[in-house]
PDB file of C-alpha atoms in Angstrom:
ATOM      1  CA  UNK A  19       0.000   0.000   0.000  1.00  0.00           C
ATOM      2  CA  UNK A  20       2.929   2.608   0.790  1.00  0.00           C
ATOM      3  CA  UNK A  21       4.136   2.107  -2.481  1.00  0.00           C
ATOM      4  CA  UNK A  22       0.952   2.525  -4.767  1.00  0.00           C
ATOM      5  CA  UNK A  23       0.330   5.624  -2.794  1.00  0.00           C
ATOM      6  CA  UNK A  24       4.248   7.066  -3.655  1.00  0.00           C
ATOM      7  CA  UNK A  25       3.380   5.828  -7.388  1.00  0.00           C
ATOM      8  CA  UNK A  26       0.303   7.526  -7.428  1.00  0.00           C
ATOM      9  CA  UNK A  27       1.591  10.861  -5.464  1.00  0.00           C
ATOM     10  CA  UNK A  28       4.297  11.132  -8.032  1.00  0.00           C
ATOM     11  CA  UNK A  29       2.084  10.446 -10.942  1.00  0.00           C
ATOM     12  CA  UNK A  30      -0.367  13.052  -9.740  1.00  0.00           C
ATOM     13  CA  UNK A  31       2.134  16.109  -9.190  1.00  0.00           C
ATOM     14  CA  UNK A  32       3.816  15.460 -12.527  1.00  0.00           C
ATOM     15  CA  UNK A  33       0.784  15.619 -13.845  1.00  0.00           C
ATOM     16  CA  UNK A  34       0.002  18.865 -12.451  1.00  0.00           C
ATOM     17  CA  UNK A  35       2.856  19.997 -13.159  1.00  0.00           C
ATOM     18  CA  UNK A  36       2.551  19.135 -16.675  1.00  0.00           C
ATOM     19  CA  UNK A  37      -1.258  20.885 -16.554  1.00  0.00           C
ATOM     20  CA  UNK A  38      -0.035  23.859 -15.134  1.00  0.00           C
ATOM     21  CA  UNK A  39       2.757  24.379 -18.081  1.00  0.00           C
ATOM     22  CA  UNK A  40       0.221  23.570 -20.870  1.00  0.00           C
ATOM     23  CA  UNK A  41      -2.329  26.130 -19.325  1.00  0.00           C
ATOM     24  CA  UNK A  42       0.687  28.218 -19.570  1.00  0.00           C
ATOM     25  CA  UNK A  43       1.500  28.005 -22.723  1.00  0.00           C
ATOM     26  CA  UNK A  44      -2.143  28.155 -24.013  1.00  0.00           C
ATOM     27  CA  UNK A  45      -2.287  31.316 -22.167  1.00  0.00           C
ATOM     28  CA  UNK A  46       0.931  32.944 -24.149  1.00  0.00           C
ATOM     29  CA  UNK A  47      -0.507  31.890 -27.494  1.00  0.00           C
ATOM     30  CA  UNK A  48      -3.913  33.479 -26.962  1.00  0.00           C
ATOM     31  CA  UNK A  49      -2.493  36.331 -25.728  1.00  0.00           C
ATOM     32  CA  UNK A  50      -0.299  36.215 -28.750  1.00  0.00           C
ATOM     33  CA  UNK A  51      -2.898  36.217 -31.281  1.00  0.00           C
ATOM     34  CA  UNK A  52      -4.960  38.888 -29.819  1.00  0.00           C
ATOM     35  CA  UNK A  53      -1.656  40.899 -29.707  1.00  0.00           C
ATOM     36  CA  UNK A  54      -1.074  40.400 -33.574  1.00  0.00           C
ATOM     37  CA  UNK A  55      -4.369  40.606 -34.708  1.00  0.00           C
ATOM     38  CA  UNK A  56      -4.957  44.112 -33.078  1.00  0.00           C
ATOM     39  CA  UNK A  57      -1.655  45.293 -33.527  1.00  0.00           C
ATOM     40  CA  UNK A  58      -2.714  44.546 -37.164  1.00  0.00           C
ATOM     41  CA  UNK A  59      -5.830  46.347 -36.665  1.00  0.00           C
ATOM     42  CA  UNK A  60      -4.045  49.480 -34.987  1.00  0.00           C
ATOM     43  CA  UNK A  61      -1.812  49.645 -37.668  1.00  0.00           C
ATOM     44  CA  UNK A  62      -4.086  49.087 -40.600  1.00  0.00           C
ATOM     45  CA  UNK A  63      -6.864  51.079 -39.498  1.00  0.00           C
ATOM     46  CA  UNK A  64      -5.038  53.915 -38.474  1.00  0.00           C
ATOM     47  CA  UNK A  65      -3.322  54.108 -41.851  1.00  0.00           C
ATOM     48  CA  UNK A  66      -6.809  54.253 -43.825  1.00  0.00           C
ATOM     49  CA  UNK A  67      -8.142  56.763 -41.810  1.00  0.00           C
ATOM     50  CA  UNK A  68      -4.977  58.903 -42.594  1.00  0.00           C
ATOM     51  CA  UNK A  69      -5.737  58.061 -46.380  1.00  0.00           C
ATOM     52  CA  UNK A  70      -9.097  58.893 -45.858  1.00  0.00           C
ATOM     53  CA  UNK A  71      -8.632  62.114 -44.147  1.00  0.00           C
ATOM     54  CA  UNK A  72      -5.441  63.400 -46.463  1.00  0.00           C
ATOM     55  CA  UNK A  73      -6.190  61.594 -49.801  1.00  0.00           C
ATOM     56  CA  UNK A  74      -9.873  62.033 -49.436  1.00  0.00           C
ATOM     57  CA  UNK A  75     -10.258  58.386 -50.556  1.00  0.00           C
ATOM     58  CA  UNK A  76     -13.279  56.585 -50.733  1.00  0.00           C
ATOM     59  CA  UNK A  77     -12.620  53.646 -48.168  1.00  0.00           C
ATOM     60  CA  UNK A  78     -14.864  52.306 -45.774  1.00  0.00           C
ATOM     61  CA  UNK A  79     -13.328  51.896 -42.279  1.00  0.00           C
ATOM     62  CA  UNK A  80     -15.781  49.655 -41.218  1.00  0.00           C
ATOM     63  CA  UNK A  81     -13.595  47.138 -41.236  1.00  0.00           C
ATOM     64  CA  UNK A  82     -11.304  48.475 -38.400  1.00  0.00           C
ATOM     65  CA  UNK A  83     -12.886  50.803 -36.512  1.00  0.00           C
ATOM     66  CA  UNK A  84     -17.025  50.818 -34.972  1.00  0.00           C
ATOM     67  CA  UNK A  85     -19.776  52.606 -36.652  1.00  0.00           C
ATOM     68  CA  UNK A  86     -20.311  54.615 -33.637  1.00  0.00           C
ATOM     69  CA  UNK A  87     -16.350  56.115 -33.273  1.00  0.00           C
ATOM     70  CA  UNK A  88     -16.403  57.524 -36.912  1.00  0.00           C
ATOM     71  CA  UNK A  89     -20.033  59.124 -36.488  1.00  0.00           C
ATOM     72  CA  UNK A  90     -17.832  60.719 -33.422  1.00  0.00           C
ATOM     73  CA  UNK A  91     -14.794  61.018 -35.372  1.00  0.00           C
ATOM     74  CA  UNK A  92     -14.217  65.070 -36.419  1.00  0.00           C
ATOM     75  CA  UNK A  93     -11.464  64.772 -38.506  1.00  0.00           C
ATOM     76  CA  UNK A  94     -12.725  61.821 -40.417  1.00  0.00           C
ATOM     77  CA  UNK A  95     -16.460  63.288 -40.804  1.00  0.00           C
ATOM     78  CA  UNK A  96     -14.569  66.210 -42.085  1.00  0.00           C
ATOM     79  CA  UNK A  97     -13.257  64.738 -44.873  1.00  0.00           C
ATOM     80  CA  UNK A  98     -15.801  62.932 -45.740  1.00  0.00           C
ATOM     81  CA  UNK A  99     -17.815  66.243 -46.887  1.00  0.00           C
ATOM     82  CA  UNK A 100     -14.280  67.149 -48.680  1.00  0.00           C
ATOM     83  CA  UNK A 101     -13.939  70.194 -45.479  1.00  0.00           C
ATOM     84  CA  UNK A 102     -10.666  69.577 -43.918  1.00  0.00           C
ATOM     85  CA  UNK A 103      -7.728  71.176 -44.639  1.00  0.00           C
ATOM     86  CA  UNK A 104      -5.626  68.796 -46.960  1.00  0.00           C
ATOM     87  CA  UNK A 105      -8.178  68.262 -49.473  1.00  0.00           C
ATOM     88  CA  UNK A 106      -9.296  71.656 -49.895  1.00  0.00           C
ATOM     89  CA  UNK A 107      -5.627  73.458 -50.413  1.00  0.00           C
ATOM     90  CA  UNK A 108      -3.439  70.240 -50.744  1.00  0.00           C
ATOM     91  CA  UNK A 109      -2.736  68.002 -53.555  1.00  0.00           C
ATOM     92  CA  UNK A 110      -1.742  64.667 -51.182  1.00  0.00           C
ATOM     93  CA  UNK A 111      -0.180  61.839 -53.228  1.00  0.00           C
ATOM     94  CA  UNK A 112       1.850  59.827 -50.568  1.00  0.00           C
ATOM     95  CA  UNK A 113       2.725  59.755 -46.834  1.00  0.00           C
ATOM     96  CA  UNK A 114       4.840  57.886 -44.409  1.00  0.00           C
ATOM     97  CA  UNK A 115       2.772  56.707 -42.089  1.00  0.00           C
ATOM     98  CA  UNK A 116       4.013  55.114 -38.322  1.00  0.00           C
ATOM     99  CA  UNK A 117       2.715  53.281 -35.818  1.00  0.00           C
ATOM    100  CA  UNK A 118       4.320  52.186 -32.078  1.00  0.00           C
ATOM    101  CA  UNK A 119       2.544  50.213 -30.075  1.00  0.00           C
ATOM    102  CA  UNK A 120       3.896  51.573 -26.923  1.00  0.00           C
ATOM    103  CA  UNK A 121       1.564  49.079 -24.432  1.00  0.00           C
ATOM    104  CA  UNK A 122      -0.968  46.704 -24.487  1.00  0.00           C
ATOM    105  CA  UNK A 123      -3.059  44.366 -22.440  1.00  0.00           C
ATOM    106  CA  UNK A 124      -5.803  41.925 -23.020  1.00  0.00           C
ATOM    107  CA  UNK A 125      -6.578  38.824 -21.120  1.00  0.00           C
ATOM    108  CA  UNK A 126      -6.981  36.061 -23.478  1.00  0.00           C
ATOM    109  CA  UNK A 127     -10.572  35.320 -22.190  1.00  0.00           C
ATOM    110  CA  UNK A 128     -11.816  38.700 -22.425  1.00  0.00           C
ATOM    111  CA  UNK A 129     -13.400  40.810 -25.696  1.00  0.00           C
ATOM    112  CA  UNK A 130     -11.618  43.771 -24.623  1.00  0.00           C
ATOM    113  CA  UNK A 131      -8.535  45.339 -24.858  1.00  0.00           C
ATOM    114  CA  UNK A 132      -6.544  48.768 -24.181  1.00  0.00           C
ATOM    115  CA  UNK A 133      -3.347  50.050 -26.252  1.00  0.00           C
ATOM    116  CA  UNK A 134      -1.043  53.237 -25.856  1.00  0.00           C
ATOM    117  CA  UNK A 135      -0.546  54.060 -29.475  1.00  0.00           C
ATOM    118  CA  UNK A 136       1.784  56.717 -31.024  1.00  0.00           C
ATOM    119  CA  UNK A 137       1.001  57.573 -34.477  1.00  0.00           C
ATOM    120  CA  UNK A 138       3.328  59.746 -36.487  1.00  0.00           C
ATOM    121  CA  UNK A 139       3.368  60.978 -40.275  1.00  0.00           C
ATOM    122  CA  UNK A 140       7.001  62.501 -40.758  1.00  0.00           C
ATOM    123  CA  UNK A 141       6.688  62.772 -44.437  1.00  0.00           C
ATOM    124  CA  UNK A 142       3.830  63.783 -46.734  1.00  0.00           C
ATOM    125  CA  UNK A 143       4.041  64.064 -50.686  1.00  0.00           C
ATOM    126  CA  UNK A 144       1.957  66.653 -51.984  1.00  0.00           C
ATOM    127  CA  UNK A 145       1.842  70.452 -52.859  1.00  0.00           C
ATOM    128  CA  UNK A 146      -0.421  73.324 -52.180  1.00  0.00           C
ATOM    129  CA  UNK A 147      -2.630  73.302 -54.903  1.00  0.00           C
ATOM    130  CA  UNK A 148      -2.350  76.818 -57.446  1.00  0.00           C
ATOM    131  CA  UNK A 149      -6.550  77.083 -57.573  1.00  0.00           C
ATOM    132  CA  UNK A 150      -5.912  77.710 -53.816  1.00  0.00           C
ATOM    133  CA  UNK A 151      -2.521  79.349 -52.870  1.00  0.00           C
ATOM    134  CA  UNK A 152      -3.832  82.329 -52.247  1.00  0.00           C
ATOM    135  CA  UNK A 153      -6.929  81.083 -49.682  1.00  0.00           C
ATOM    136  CA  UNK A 154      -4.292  78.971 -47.789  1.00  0.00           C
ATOM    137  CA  UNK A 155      -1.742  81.849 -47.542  1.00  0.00           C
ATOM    138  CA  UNK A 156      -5.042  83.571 -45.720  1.00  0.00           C
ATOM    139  CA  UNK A 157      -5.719  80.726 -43.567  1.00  0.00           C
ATOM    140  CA  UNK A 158      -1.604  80.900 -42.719  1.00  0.00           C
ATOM    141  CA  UNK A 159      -0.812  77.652 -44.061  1.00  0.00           C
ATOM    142  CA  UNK A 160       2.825  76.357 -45.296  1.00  0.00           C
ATOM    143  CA  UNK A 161       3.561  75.094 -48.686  1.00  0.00           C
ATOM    144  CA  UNK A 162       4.488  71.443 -46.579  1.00  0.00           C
ATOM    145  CA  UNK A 163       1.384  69.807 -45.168  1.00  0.00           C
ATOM    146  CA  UNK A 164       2.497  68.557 -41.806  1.00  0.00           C
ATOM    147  CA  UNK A 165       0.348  66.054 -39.540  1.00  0.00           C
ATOM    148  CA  UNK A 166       0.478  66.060 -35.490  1.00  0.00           C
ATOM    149  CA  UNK A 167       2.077  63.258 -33.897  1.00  0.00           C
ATOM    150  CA  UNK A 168      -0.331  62.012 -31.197  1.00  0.00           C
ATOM    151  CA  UNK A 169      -0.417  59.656 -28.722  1.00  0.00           C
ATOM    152  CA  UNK A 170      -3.533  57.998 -28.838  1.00  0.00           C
ATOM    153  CA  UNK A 171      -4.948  55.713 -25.855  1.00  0.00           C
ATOM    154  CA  UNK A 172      -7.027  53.427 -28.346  1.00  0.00           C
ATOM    155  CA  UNK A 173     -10.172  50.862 -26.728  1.00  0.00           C
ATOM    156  CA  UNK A 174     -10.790  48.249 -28.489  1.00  0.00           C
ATOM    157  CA  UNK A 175     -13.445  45.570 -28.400  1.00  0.00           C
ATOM    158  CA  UNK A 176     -14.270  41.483 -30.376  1.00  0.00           C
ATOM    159  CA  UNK A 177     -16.783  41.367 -32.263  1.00  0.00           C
ATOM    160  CA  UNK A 178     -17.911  38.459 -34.035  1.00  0.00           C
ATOM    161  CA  UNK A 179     -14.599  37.615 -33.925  1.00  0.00           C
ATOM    162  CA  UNK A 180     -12.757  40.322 -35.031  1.00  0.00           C
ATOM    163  CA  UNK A 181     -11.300  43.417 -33.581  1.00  0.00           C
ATOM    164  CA  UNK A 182     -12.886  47.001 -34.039  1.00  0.00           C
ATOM    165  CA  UNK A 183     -11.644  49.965 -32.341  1.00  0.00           C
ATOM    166  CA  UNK A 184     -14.199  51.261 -30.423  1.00  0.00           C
ATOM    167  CA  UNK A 185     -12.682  54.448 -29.145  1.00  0.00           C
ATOM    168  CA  UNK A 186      -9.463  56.795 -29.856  1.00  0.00           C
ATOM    169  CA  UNK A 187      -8.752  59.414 -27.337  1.00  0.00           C
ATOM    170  CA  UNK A 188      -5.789  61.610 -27.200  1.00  0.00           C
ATOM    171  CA  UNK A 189      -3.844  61.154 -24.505  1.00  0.00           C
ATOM    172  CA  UNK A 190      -1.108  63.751 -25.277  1.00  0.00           C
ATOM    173  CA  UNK A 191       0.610  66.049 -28.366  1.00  0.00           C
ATOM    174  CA  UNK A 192       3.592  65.484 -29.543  1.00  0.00           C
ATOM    175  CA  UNK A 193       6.569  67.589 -30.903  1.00  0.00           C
ATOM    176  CA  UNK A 194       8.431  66.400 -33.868  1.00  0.00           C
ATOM    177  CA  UNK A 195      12.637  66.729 -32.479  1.00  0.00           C
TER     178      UNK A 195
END
């Protein structure tokens, strides 16, 4: 009998043991797919709405970001009805656009998540436009279209699935060194 309980005893904690690293490492790769996934969806959906809002393309956004942000969205709305700055006096054909993740967290079990997010454009290809060089010099704009870094805290939520961002709210301006 004292040796069926040691055999059982040490079968039993290896086994826990060996539960315990598999939860583990389900854990990490759960958390590792939501981390890629919206890090995708950061990334992606932050760079259309730039397009959107410089390029005045004709992109839907529903794919990254909830109905209800871009019916609260200014700058997006804007361009939308063509009445934000760079496609009234700007002729955009390119930017550079970046994205750091600067932190994240989302338990794999849960259908939420929060990110820090710094978005920067340092380079834009375009040129004032000659129809209106003269209403931009009135409005005291450059010839170089420029674009605010900001650092974004961004909420995101699953739906169906996949990841939308809910909500963008600036968390602080940044100056270009």
């Amino acid at each position: 009998m004292k040796y069926l309980r040691r055999l059982i005893w040490y079968v039993g904690t290896r086994l826990l043991v060996l539960l315990c690293v598999l939860g583990l490492m389900t854990t990490a790769f759960y958390f590792s797919m939501n981390a890629t996934n919206i890090y995708i969806i950061i990334k992606d959906g932050m760079a259309k709405r730039a397009q959107v809002i410089m390029m005045g393309a004709d992109e839907s956004l529903n794919a990254y970001f909830s109905a209800s942000y871009l019916d609260r969205d200014q700058q997006y709305q804007e361009a939308l009805k063509g009445q934000n700055a760079y496609q009234r006096y700007y002729s955009i054909t390119g930017f550079d656009h970046r994205i750091n993740l600067d932190s994240f967290w989302c338990w794999p079990w849960e259908d939420s998540a929060r990110a820090t997010v710094t978005e920067r454009i340092p380079a834009i290809d375009g040129k004032l436009r000659a129809s209106a060089r003269e209403a931009a010099q009135a409005a005291g704009l450059t010839a170089a279209p420029i674009w605010q870094t900001v650092q974004y805290n961004v909420l995101l939520s699953r739906e169906n699935g996949q990841w939308h961002i809910r909500n963008m709210t600036v968390a602080k301006l940044l100056n270009e060194e």
